[in-house]
mmCIF file of C-alpha atoms in Angstrom:
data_model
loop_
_atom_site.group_PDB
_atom_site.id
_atom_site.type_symbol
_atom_site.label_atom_id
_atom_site.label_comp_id
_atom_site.label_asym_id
_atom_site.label_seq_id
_atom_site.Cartn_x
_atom_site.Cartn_y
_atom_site.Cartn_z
ATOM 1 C CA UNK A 4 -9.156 -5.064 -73.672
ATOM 2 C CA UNK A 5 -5.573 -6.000 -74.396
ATOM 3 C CA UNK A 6 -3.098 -7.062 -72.131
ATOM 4 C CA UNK A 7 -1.105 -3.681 -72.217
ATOM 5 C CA UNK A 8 -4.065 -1.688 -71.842
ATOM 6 C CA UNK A 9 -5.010 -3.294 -68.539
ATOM 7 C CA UNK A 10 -1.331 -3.049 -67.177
ATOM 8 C CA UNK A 11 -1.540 0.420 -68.043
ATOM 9 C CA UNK A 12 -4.666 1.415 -66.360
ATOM 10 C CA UNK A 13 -3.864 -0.818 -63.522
ATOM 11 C CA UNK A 14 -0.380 1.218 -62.927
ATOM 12 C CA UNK A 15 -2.162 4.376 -62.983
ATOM 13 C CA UNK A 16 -4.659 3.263 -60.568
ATOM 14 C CA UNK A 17 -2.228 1.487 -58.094
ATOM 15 C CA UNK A 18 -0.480 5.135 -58.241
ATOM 16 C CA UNK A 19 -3.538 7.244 -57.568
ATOM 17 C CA UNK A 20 -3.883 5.113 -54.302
ATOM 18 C CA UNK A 21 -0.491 6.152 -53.329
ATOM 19 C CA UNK A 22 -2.259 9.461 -54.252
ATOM 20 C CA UNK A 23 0.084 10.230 -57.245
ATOM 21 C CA UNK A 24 -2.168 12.886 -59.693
ATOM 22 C CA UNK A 25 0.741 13.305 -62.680
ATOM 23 C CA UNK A 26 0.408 10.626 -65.547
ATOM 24 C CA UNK A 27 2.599 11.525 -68.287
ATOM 25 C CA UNK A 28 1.859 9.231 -71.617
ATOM 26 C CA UNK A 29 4.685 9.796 -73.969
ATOM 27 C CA UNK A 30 3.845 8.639 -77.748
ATOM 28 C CA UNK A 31 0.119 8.955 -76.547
ATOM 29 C CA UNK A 32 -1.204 8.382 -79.716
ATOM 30 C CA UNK A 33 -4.707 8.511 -79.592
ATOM 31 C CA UNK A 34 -4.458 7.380 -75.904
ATOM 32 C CA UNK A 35 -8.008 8.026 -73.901
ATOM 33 C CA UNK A 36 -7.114 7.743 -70.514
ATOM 34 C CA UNK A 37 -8.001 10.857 -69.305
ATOM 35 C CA UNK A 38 -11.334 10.905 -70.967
ATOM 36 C CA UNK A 39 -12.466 7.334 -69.448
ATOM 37 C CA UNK A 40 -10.406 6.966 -66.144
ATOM 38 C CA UNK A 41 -12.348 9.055 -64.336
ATOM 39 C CA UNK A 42 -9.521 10.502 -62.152
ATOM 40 C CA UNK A 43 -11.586 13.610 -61.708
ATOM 41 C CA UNK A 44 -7.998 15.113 -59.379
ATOM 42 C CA UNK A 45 -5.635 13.809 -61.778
ATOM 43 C CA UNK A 46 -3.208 16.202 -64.449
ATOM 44 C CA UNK A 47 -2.858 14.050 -67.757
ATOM 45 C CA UNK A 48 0.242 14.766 -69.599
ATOM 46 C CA UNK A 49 0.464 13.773 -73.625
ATOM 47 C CA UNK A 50 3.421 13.674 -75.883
ATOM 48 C CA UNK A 51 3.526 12.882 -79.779
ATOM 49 C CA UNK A 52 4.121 14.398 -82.666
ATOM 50 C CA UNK A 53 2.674 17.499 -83.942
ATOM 51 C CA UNK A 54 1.166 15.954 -86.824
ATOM 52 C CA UNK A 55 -0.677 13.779 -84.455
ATOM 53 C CA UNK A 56 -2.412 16.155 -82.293
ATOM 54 C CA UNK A 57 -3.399 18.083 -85.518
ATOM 55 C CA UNK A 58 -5.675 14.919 -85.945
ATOM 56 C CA UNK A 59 -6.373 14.290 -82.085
ATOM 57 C CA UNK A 60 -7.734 17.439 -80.930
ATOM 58 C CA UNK A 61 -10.671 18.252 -83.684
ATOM 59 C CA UNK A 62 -12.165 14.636 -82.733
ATOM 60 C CA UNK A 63 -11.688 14.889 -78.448
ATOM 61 C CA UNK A 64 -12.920 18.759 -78.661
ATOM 62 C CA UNK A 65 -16.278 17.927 -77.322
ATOM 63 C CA UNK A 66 -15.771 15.335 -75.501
ATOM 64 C CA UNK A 67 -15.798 15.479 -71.682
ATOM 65 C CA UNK A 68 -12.611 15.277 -69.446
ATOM 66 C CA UNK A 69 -12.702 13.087 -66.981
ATOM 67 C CA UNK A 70 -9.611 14.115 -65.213
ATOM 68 C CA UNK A 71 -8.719 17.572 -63.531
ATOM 69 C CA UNK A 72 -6.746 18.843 -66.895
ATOM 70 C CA UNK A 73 -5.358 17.721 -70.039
ATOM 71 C CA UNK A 74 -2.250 19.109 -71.361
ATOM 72 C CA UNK A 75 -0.262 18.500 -74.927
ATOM 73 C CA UNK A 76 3.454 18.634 -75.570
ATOM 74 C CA UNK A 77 3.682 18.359 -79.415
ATOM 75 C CA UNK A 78 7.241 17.293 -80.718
ATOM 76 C CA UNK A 79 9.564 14.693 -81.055
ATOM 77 C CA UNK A 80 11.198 12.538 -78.640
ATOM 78 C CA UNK A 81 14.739 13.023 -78.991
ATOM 79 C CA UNK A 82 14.720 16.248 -80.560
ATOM 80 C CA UNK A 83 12.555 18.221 -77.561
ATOM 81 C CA UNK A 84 13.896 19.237 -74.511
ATOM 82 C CA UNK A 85 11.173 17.264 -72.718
ATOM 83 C CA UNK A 86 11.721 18.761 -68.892
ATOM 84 C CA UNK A 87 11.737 21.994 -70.394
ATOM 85 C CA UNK A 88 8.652 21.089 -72.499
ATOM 86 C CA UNK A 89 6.336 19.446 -69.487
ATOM 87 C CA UNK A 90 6.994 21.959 -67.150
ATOM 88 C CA UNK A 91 5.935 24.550 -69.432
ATOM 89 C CA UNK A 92 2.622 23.236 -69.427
ATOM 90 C CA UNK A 93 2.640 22.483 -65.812
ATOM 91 C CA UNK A 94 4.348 19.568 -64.971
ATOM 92 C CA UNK A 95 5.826 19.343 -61.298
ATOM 93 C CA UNK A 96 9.124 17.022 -61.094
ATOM 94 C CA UNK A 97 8.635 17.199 -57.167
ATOM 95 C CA UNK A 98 4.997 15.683 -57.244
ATOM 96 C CA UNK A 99 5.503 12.355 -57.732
ATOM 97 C CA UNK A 100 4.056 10.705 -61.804
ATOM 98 C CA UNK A 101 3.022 7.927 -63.588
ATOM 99 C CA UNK A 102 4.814 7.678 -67.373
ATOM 100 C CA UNK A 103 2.826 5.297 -69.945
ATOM 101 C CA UNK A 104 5.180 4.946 -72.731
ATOM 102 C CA UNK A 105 2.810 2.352 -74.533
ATOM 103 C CA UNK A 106 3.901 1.049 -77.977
ATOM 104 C CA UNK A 107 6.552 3.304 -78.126
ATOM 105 C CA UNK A 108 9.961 1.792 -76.958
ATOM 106 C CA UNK A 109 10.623 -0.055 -80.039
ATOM 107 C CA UNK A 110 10.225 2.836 -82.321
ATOM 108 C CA UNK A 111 13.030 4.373 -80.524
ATOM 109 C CA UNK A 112 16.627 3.626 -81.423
ATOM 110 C CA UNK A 113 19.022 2.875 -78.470
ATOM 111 C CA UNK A 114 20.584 6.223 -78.172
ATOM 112 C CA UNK A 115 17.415 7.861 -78.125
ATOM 113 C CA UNK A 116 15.682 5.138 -75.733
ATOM 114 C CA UNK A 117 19.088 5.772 -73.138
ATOM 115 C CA UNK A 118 18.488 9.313 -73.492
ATOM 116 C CA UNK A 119 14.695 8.824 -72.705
ATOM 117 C CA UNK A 120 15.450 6.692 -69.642
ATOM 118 C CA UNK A 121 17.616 9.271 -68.004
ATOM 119 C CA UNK A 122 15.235 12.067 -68.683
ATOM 120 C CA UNK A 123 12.471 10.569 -67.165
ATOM 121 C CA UNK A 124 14.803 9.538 -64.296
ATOM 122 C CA UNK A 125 15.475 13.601 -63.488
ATOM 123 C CA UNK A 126 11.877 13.899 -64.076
ATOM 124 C CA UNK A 127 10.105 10.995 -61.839
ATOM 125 C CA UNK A 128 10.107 12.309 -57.912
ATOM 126 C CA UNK A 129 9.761 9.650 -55.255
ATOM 127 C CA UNK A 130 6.745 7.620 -55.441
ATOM 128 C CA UNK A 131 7.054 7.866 -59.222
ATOM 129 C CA UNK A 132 6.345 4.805 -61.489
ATOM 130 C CA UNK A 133 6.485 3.536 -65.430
ATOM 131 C CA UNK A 134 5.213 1.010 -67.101
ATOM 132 C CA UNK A 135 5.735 0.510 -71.255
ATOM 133 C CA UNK A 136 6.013 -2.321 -73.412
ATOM 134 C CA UNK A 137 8.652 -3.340 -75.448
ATOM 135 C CA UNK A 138 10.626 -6.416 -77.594
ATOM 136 C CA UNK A 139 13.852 -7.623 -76.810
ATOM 137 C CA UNK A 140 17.102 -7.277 -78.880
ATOM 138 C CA UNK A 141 16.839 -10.892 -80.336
ATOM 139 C CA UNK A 142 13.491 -9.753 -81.986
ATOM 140 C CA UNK A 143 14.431 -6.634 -83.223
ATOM 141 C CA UNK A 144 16.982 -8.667 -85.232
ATOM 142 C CA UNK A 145 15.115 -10.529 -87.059
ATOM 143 C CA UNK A 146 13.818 -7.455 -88.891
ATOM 144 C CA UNK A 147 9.987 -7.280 -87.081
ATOM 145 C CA UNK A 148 8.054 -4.210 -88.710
ATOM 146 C CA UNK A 149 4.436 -3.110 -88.118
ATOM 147 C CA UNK A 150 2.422 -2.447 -91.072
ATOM 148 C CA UNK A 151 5.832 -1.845 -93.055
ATOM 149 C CA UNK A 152 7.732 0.319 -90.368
ATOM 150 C CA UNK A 153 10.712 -1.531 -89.065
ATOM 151 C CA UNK A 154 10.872 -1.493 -85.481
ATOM 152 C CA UNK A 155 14.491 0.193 -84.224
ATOM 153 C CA UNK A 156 15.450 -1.222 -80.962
ATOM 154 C CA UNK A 157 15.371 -3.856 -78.578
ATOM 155 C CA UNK A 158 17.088 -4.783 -75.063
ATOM 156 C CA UNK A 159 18.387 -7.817 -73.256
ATOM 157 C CA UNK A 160 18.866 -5.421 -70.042
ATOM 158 C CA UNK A 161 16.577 -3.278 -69.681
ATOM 159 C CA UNK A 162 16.528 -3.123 -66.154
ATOM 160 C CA UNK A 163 20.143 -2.458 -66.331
ATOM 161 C CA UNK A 164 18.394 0.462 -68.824
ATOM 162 C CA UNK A 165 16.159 1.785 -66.181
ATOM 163 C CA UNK A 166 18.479 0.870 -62.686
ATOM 164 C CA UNK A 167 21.174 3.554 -64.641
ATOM 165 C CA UNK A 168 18.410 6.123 -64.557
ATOM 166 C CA UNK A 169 17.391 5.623 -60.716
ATOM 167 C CA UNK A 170 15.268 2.251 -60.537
ATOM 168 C CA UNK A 171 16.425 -0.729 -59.208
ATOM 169 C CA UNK A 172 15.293 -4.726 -60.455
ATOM 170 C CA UNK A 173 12.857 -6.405 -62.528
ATOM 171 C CA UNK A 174 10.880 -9.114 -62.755
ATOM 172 C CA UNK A 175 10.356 -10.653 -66.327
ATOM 173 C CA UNK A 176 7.777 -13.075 -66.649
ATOM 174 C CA UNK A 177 6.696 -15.716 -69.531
ATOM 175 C CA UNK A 178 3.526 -15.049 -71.227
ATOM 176 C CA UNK A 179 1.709 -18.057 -69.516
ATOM 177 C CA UNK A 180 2.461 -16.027 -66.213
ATOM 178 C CA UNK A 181 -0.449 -13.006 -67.541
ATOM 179 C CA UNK A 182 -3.389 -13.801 -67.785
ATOM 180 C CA UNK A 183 -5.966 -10.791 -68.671
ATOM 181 C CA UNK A 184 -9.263 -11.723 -66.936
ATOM 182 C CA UNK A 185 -12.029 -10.929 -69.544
ATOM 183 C CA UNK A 186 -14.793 -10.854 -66.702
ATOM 184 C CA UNK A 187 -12.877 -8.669 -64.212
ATOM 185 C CA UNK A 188 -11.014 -6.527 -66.640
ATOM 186 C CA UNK A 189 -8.068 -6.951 -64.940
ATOM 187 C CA UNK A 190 -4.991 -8.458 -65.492
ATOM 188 C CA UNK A 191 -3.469 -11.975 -63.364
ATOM 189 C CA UNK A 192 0.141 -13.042 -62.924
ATOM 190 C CA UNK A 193 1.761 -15.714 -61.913
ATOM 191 C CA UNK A 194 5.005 -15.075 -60.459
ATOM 192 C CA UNK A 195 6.257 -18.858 -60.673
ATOM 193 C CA UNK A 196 6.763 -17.641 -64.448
ATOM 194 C CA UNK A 197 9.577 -15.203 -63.679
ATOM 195 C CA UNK A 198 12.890 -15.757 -65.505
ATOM 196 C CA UNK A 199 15.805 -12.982 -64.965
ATOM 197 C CA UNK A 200 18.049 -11.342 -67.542
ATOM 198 C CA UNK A 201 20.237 -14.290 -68.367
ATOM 199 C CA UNK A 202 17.396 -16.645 -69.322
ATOM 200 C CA UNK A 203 15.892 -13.889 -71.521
ATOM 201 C CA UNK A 204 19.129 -13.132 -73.068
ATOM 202 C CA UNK A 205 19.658 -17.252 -74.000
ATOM 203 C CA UNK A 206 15.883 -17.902 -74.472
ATOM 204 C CA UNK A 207 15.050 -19.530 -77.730
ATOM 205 C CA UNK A 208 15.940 -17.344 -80.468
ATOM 206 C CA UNK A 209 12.318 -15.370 -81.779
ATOM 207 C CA UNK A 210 11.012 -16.022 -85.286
ATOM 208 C CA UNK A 211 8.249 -13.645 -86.688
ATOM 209 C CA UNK A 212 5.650 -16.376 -85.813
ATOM 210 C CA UNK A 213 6.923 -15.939 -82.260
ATOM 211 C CA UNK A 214 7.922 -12.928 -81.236
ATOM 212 C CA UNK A 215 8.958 -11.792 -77.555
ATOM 213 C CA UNK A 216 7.200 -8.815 -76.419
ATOM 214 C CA UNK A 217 8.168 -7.191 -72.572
ATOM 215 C CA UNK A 218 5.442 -5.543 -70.643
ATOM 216 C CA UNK A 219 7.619 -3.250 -68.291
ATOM 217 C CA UNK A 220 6.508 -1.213 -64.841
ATOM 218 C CA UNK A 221 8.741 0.077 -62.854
ATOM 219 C CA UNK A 222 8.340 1.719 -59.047
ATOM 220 C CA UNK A 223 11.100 4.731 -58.782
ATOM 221 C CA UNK A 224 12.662 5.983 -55.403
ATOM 222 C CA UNK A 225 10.752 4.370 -52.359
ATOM 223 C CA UNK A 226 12.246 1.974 -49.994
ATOM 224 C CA UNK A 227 12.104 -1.176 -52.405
ATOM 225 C CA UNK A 228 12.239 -0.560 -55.875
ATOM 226 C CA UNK A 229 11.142 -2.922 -58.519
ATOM 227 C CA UNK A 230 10.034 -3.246 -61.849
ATOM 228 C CA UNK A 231 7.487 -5.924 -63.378
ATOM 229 C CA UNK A 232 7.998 -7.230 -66.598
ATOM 230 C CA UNK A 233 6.126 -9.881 -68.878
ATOM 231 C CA UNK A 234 7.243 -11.400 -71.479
ATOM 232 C CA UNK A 235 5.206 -12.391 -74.184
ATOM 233 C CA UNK A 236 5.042 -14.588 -76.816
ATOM 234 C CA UNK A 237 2.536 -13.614 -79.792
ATOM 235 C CA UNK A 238 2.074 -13.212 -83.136
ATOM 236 C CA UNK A 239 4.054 -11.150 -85.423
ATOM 237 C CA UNK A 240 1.806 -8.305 -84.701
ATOM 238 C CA UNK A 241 2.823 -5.154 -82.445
ATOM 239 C CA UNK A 242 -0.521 -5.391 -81.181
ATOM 240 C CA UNK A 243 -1.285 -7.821 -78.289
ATOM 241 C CA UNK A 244 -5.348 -8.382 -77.862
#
């Protein structure tokens, strides 16, 4: 499993302790969650395009939910008023949620990403928590692309991003800090690898042979507020395995 698999699943299971039963997964792709978690309590909540969900739903039509309900919000981010759009399906914005916004954050250009951030910030109750991946700005400038589409944004800050919208710090760590644990499925870090904004902002400029890739989650509106991010170095992929 990769690395951003695991810290996804492992967000949405530290939040169904807290007894949190939203997940919201914005650019879900073909995201599986809430066929293989089995959070049999749990509302999944999926966002993409329309286009992709005209794929999705023929193949997951017989296959078995493991999660109390699984609702679609087709559209695009930035163009769709997304409170208006989640609560129509049956979102609750004073439950507290989980928001996966995996492999998306670089696709988004930093209007649209600000925009994003303050949205979900109206939307995430207390308890609430996020977790998505992402590259920073020195990356994005050297032109990355995955399989020919360029990548539009990157940030030095973005817990200055996120602390604007309602969450407070972060904690970036170097890739040696995560360590997925093949046998255990589960993910290891090492916080004697955390570096803070500054560092990341001056680290050693990115080629496309080594690329810096953030692995964000963030804990909204209870009495200490962080976020946990990892910074990785990898190939010139988008993909981290």
């Amino acid at each position: 499993m990769t690395k951003r698999a695991l810290a996804g699943d492992e967000l949405v299971q530290e939040a169904y302790g807290r007894v949190v039963r939203q997940v919201v997964i914005l650019g879900a792709g073909m995201d599986a969650r809430a066929f293989r978690m089995g959070l049999f309590d749990t509302a999944f909540f999926e966002v993409d395009r329309k286009e992709l969900f005209e794929v999705k739903e023929p193949l997951v039509a017989d296959v078995p939910l493991q999660c109390e309900s699984r609702r679609f919000v087709p559209g695009h981010l930035g163009i769709i008023q997304l409170a208006a759009e989640l609560e129509r399906v049956g979102f609750d914005k004073l439950k507290p949620s989980v928001w996966l916004l995996e492999g998306l954050v670089m696709y988004l250009g930093r209007d649209d990403m600000k925009r994003l951030a303050f949205e979900m910030g109206q939307l995430a109750a207390l308890g609430s928590s996020l977790w998505y991946d992402a590259f920073s700005e020195a990356s994005i400038r050297q032109g990355m692309s995955y399989y020919g589409v360029a990548f539009e944004s990157g940030f030095d800050d973005y817990d200055k991003l996120w602390q604007s919208s309602g969450f407070d710090t972060a904690e970036v760590l170097l890739s040696e800090g995560v360590v997925v644990d093949r046998k255990e499925k589960a993910i290891r870090r090492n916080l004697l690898f955390q570096v803070n904004e500054v560092q990341l902002r001056h680290a050693l400029c990115p080629s496309m042979e080594d690329e810096l890739r953030i692995f964000t989650s963030a804990v909204e509106r209870q009495s200490a507020r962080t976020a946990h991010s990892f910074r990785l170095r990898g190939t010139s992929s988008c993909l981290v395995s």
